PDB file of C-alpha atoms in Angstrom:
ATOM      1  CA  PHE A   1      14.533   9.124  -0.150  1.00 96.00           C
ATOM      2  CA  PHE A   2      12.319   9.464  -3.214  1.00 96.00           C
ATOM      3  CA  ASP A   3       8.552   9.673  -3.439  1.00 95.00           C
ATOM      4  CA  ILE A   4       6.620   7.984  -6.212  1.00 92.00           C
ATOM      5  CA  ASP A   5       3.725  10.232  -7.251  1.00 88.00           C
ATOM      6  CA  GLY A   6       4.897  13.328  -9.060  1.00 89.00           C
ATOM      7  CA  THR A   7       8.501  12.777  -8.147  1.00 93.00           C
ATOM      8  CA  LEU A   8       9.806   9.457  -9.592  1.00 95.00           C
ATOM      9  CA  VAL A   9       6.660   8.785 -11.683  1.00 92.00           C
ATOM     10  CA  ASP A  10       4.581  11.407 -13.417  1.00 89.00           C
ATOM     11  CA  PHE A  11       0.904  11.384 -12.507  1.00 83.00           C
ATOM     12  CA  GLY A  12      -1.008   9.036 -14.759  1.00 78.00           C
ATOM     13  CA  LYS A  13       2.073   6.896 -15.485  1.00 84.00           C
ATOM     14  CA  SER A  14       3.377   3.713 -13.862  1.00 84.00           C
ATOM     15  CA  THR A  15       7.064   3.870 -14.783  1.00 91.00           C
ATOM     16  CA  MET A  16       9.926   6.237 -14.314  1.00 95.00           C
ATOM     17  CA  SER A  17      11.222   8.203 -17.263  1.00 96.00           C
ATOM     18  CA  PRO A  18      14.587   7.121 -18.595  1.00 96.00           C
ATOM     19  CA  SER A  19      16.207  10.323 -17.418  1.00 97.00           C
ATOM     20  CA  THR A  20      14.864   9.741 -13.884  1.00 97.00           C
ATOM     21  CA  ALA A  21      16.244   6.144 -13.850  1.00 97.00           C
ATOM     22  CA  ASP A  22      19.557   7.421 -15.173  1.00 97.00           C
ATOM     23  CA  ALA A  23      19.792  10.026 -12.435  1.00 97.00           C
ATOM     24  CA  LEU A  24      19.137   7.400  -9.766  1.00 97.00           C
ATOM     25  CA  ILE A  25      21.785   5.072 -11.241  1.00 97.00           C
ATOM     26  CA  ASN A  26      24.210   7.912 -11.330  1.00 98.00           C
ATOM     27  CA  ALA A  27      23.552   8.688  -7.653  1.00 97.00           C
ATOM     28  CA  LYS A  28      24.173   5.073  -6.725  1.00 97.00           C
ATOM     29  CA  GLN A  29      27.404   5.053  -8.770  1.00 97.00           C
ATOM     30  CA  ASN A  30      28.548   8.091  -6.816  1.00 98.00           C
ATOM     31  CA  GLY A  31      28.136   6.216  -3.556  1.00 97.00           C
ATOM     32  CA  HIS A  32      24.646   7.436  -2.507  1.00 98.00           C
ATOM     33  CA  MET A  33      22.042   5.065  -1.183  1.00 98.00           C
ATOM     34  CA  ILE A  34      18.613   5.514  -2.738  1.00 98.00           C
ATOM     35  CA  PHE A  35      15.348   4.616  -1.025  1.00 98.00           C
ATOM     36  CA  LEU A  36      11.827   4.560  -2.260  1.00 96.00           C
ATOM     37  CA  CYS A  37       9.641   6.481   0.159  1.00 95.00           C
ATOM     38  CA  THR A  38       5.827   6.589  -0.152  1.00 92.00           C
ATOM     39  CA  GLY A  39       2.615   6.713   1.701  1.00 87.00           C
ATOM     40  CA  ARG A  40       1.399   3.851  -0.537  1.00 85.00           C
ATOM     41  CA  SER A  41       1.228   0.332   0.949  1.00 84.00           C
ATOM     42  CA  TYR A  42       3.902  -1.937  -0.391  1.00 87.00           C
ATOM     43  CA  ASN A  43       1.417  -3.764  -2.594  1.00 83.00           C
ATOM     44  CA  GLN A  44       0.585  -0.427  -4.318  1.00 84.00           C
ATOM     45  CA  ILE A  45       4.059   0.220  -5.475  1.00 89.00           C
ATOM     46  CA  TYR A  46       4.392  -0.197  -9.243  1.00 88.00           C
ATOM     47  CA  PRO A  47       6.167  -3.431 -10.206  1.00 89.00           C
ATOM     48  CA  SER A  48       8.652  -1.400 -12.250  1.00 91.00           C
ATOM     49  CA  LEU A  49       9.735   0.405  -9.148  1.00 94.00           C
ATOM     50  CA  LYS A  50       9.969  -2.785  -7.099  1.00 93.00           C
ATOM     51  CA  ALA A  51      12.307  -4.167  -9.822  1.00 94.00           C
ATOM     52  CA  PHE A  52      14.566  -1.157  -9.758  1.00 96.00           C
ATOM     53  CA  ASP A  53      17.750  -1.338  -7.614  1.00 95.00           C
ATOM     54  CA  PHE A  54      16.635   0.679  -4.626  1.00 97.00           C
ATOM     55  CA  ASP A  55      18.586   0.169  -1.423  1.00 98.00           C
ATOM     56  CA  GLY A  56      15.331  -0.031   0.539  1.00 97.00           C
ATOM     57  CA  VAL A  57      11.708   1.018   0.763  1.00 97.00           C
ATOM     58  CA  VAL A  58       9.810   3.126   3.241  1.00 96.00           C
ATOM     59  CA  ALA A  59       6.099   2.274   2.476  1.00 91.00           C
ATOM     60  CA  ALA A  60       2.731   2.890   4.144  1.00 86.00           C
ATOM     61  CA  ALA A  61       4.042   6.185   5.532  1.00 85.00           C
ATOM     62  CA  GLY A  62       6.691   4.304   7.541  1.00 89.00           C
ATOM     63  CA  GLY A  63       4.526   1.290   8.361  1.00 86.00           C
ATOM     64  CA  TYR A  64       6.685  -1.016   6.271  1.00 90.00           C
ATOM     65  CA  VAL A  65      10.428  -0.413   5.927  1.00 94.00           C
ATOM     66  CA  THR A  66      13.202  -2.420   4.298  1.00 96.00           C
ATOM     67  CA  VAL A  67      16.953  -1.989   3.910  1.00 97.00           C
ATOM     68  CA  GLY A  68      18.143  -4.351   1.187  1.00 96.00           C
ATOM     69  CA  ASP A  69      16.187  -7.576   1.646  1.00 93.00           C
ATOM     70  CA  LYS A  70      15.752  -7.148   5.391  1.00 96.00           C
ATOM     71  CA  VAL A  71      12.390  -5.880   6.813  1.00 93.00           C
ATOM     72  CA  ILE A  72      13.336  -3.512   9.622  1.00 95.00           C
ATOM     73  CA  ALA A  73       9.818  -2.303  10.490  1.00 90.00           C
ATOM     74  CA  HIS A  74       6.312  -3.697   9.783  1.00 87.00           C
ATOM     75  CA  HIS A  75       3.744  -1.922  11.886  1.00 83.00           C
ATOM     76  CA  VAL A  76       0.212  -3.210  11.673  1.00 79.00           C
ATOM     77  CA  TYR A  77      -3.152  -2.723  13.309  1.00 75.00           C
ATOM     78  CA  GLY A  78      -3.936  -4.888  16.273  1.00 72.00           C
ATOM     79  CA  GLN A  79      -7.418  -6.441  16.505  1.00 73.00           C
ATOM     80  CA  ASN A  80      -8.454  -3.794  19.073  1.00 76.00           C
ATOM     81  CA  LEU A  81      -7.590  -0.909  16.790  1.00 77.00           C
ATOM     82  CA  LEU A  82      -9.223  -2.613  13.790  1.00 75.00           C
ATOM     83  CA  GLN A  83     -12.356  -3.063  15.845  1.00 74.00           C
ATOM     84  CA  LYS A  84     -12.367   0.597  16.780  1.00 77.00           C
ATOM     85  CA  VAL A  85     -12.100   1.692  13.192  1.00 74.00           C
ATOM     86  CA  LEU A  86     -14.941  -0.647  12.238  1.00 72.00           C
ATOM     87  CA  ASP A  87     -17.106   0.529  15.226  1.00 74.00           C
ATOM     88  CA  THR A  88     -16.490   4.236  14.350  1.00 74.00           C
ATOM     89  CA  VAL A  89     -17.049   4.199  10.557  1.00 69.00           C
ATOM     90  CA  GLY A  90     -18.218   0.692   9.597  1.00 60.00           C
ATOM     91  CA  ASP A  91     -21.918   1.486   9.788  1.00 59.00           C
ATOM     92  CA  ASN A  92     -21.754   5.061   8.570  1.00 61.00           C
ATOM     93  CA  ASN A  93     -22.107   4.329   4.816  1.00 63.00           C
ATOM     94  CA  THR A  94     -18.372   4.919   4.525  1.00 66.00           C
ATOM     95  CA  GLY A  95     -16.207   3.243   2.006  1.00 66.00           C
ATOM     96  CA  LEU A  96     -13.219   1.495   3.541  1.00 69.00           C
ATOM     97  CA  ILE A  97      -9.987   0.375   1.890  1.00 70.00           C
ATOM     98  CA  PHE A  98      -7.734  -1.603   4.249  1.00 73.00           C
ATOM     99  CA  GLN A  99      -4.214  -1.998   3.045  1.00 75.00           C
ATOM    100  CA  THR A 100      -1.760  -4.694   3.928  1.00 76.00           C
ATOM    101  CA  LYS A 101       1.705  -5.387   2.704  1.00 79.00           C
ATOM    102  CA  ASP A 102       0.418  -7.739   0.073  1.00 76.00           C
ATOM    103  CA  LYS A 103      -3.246  -6.857  -0.565  1.00 72.00           C
ATOM    104  CA  SER A 104      -5.859  -4.134  -0.560  1.00 69.00           C
ATOM    105  CA  ILE A 105      -9.309  -4.977   0.787  1.00 69.00           C
ATOM    106  CA  THR A 106     -12.388  -2.862   0.250  1.00 67.00           C
ATOM    107  CA  ASN A 107     -15.958  -3.216   1.371  1.00 61.00           C
ATOM    108  CA  HIS A 108     -18.666  -3.770  -1.234  1.00 57.00           C
ATOM    109  CA  LYS A 109     -19.792  -0.134  -1.372  1.00 59.00           C
ATOM    110  CA  TRP A 110     -16.604   0.986  -2.933  1.00 58.00           C
ATOM    111  CA  ALA A 111     -15.534  -2.110  -4.826  1.00 59.00           C
ATOM    112  CA  ASP A 112     -16.522  -0.837  -8.299  1.00 62.00           C
ATOM    113  CA  LYS A 113     -14.629   2.454  -7.883  1.00 62.00           C
ATOM    114  CA  PHE A 114     -11.633   0.814  -6.337  1.00 60.00           C
ATOM    115  CA  ILE A 115     -11.362  -2.018  -8.742  1.00 59.00           C
ATOM    116  CA  SER A 116     -11.791   0.204 -11.818  1.00 61.00           C
ATOM    117  CA  ALA A 117      -9.060   2.536 -10.515  1.00 59.00           C
ATOM    118  CA  PHE A 118      -6.579  -0.043  -9.406  1.00 58.00           C
ATOM    119  CA  SER A 119      -7.390  -3.564 -10.704  1.00 53.00           C
ATOM    120  CA  LYS A 120      -4.722  -3.615 -13.353  1.00 53.00           C
ATOM    121  CA  GLN A 121      -1.963  -2.698 -10.963  1.00 56.00           C
ATOM    122  CA  PHE A 122      -2.668  -4.160  -7.515  1.00 56.00           C
ATOM    123  CA  ASP A 123      -3.894  -7.312  -5.766  1.00 51.00           C
ATOM    124  CA  MET A 124      -7.313  -6.578  -4.335  1.00 51.00           C
ATOM    125  CA  HIS A 125     -10.080  -8.360  -2.551  1.00 50.00           C
ATOM    126  CA  VAL A 126     -13.748  -7.277  -1.964  1.00 50.00           C
ATOM    127  CA  ILE A 127     -15.277  -8.212   1.410  1.00 50.00           C
ATOM    128  CA  GLN A 128     -18.952  -8.551   2.304  1.00 46.00           C
ATOM    129  CA  ASP A 129     -21.059  -5.479   2.928  1.00 46.00           C
ATOM    130  CA  ASN A 130     -20.436  -5.740   6.624  1.00 46.00           C
ATOM    131  CA  PRO A 131     -16.822  -4.765   7.264  1.00 46.00           C
ATOM    132  CA  THR A 132     -16.808  -6.597  10.642  1.00 43.00           C
ATOM    133  CA  PHE A 133     -16.127  -9.616   8.437  1.00 43.00           C
ATOM    134  CA  LEU A 134     -12.508  -8.475   8.623  1.00 47.00           C
ATOM    135  CA  ILE A 135     -12.163  -9.362  12.276  1.00 42.00           C
ATOM    136  CA  ASP A 136     -12.481 -13.077  11.510  1.00 42.00           C
ATOM    137  CA  THR A 137     -10.663 -13.178   8.249  1.00 45.00           C
ATOM    138  CA  PRO A 138      -7.695 -15.570   8.615  1.00 44.00           C
ATOM    139  CA  MET A 139      -5.918 -13.822   5.722  1.00 43.00           C
ATOM    140  CA  LEU A 140      -5.550 -10.739   7.895  1.00 46.00           C
ATOM    141  CA  LYS A 141      -4.045 -12.503  10.913  1.00 46.00           C
ATOM    142  CA  ALA A 142      -0.758 -13.503   9.302  1.00 44.00           C
ATOM    143  CA  PRO A 143       1.984 -10.930   9.847  1.00 44.00           C
ATOM    144  CA  SER A 144       2.501 -10.256   6.106  1.00 43.00           C
ATOM    145  CA  THR A 145      -1.182  -9.551   5.562  1.00 45.00           C
ATOM    146  CA  ALA A 146      -2.198  -7.759   8.746  1.00 48.00           C
ATOM    147  CA  ILE A 147      -3.878  -4.365   8.222  1.00 52.00           C
ATOM    148  CA  ALA A 148      -1.217  -1.642   7.953  1.00 52.00           C
ATOM    149  CA  THR A 149      -3.280   1.390   6.760  1.00 53.00           C
ATOM    150  CA  THR A 150      -6.832   2.342   6.162  1.00 53.00           C
ATOM    151  CA  THR A 151      -8.326   4.780   3.613  1.00 50.00           C
ATOM    152  CA  LEU A 152     -11.804   6.151   4.295  1.00 46.00           C
ATOM    153  CA  MET A 153     -13.899   7.326   1.400  1.00 45.00           C
ATOM    154  CA  ILE A 154     -16.807   9.509   2.557  1.00 40.00           C
TER     155      ILE A 154
END
């Protein structure tokens, strides 16, 4: 199980070094399974890593897990937990980034910072100033786009 940031990919980069890729290929050739393991949501994994021949992925700190092409775990917020998060921090001038398997969604307060940091790499959406908008967003009700993790920026 290999982490991304500072392990497979140097900070500030988005691809593995050739020596890292060679070491992983060598491990596979010697019969080892290799898994990508990260706290990042699946949508925040660099495309170059998604294209590499990993045997599976543990993303969102275990919230989304695959072995081969099979999804074996996909834990998401229910509407009650989402409502509790919004009730607790939604009106406290707190920046919120909600992460799903396929997208990251931020409230308007943090949109500029978030977009400037990640817009070239990840699929993002900015919601209205009132994060309770998330509760009625059809995009977040489908299993592949349900909220998996939240980042609070205070």
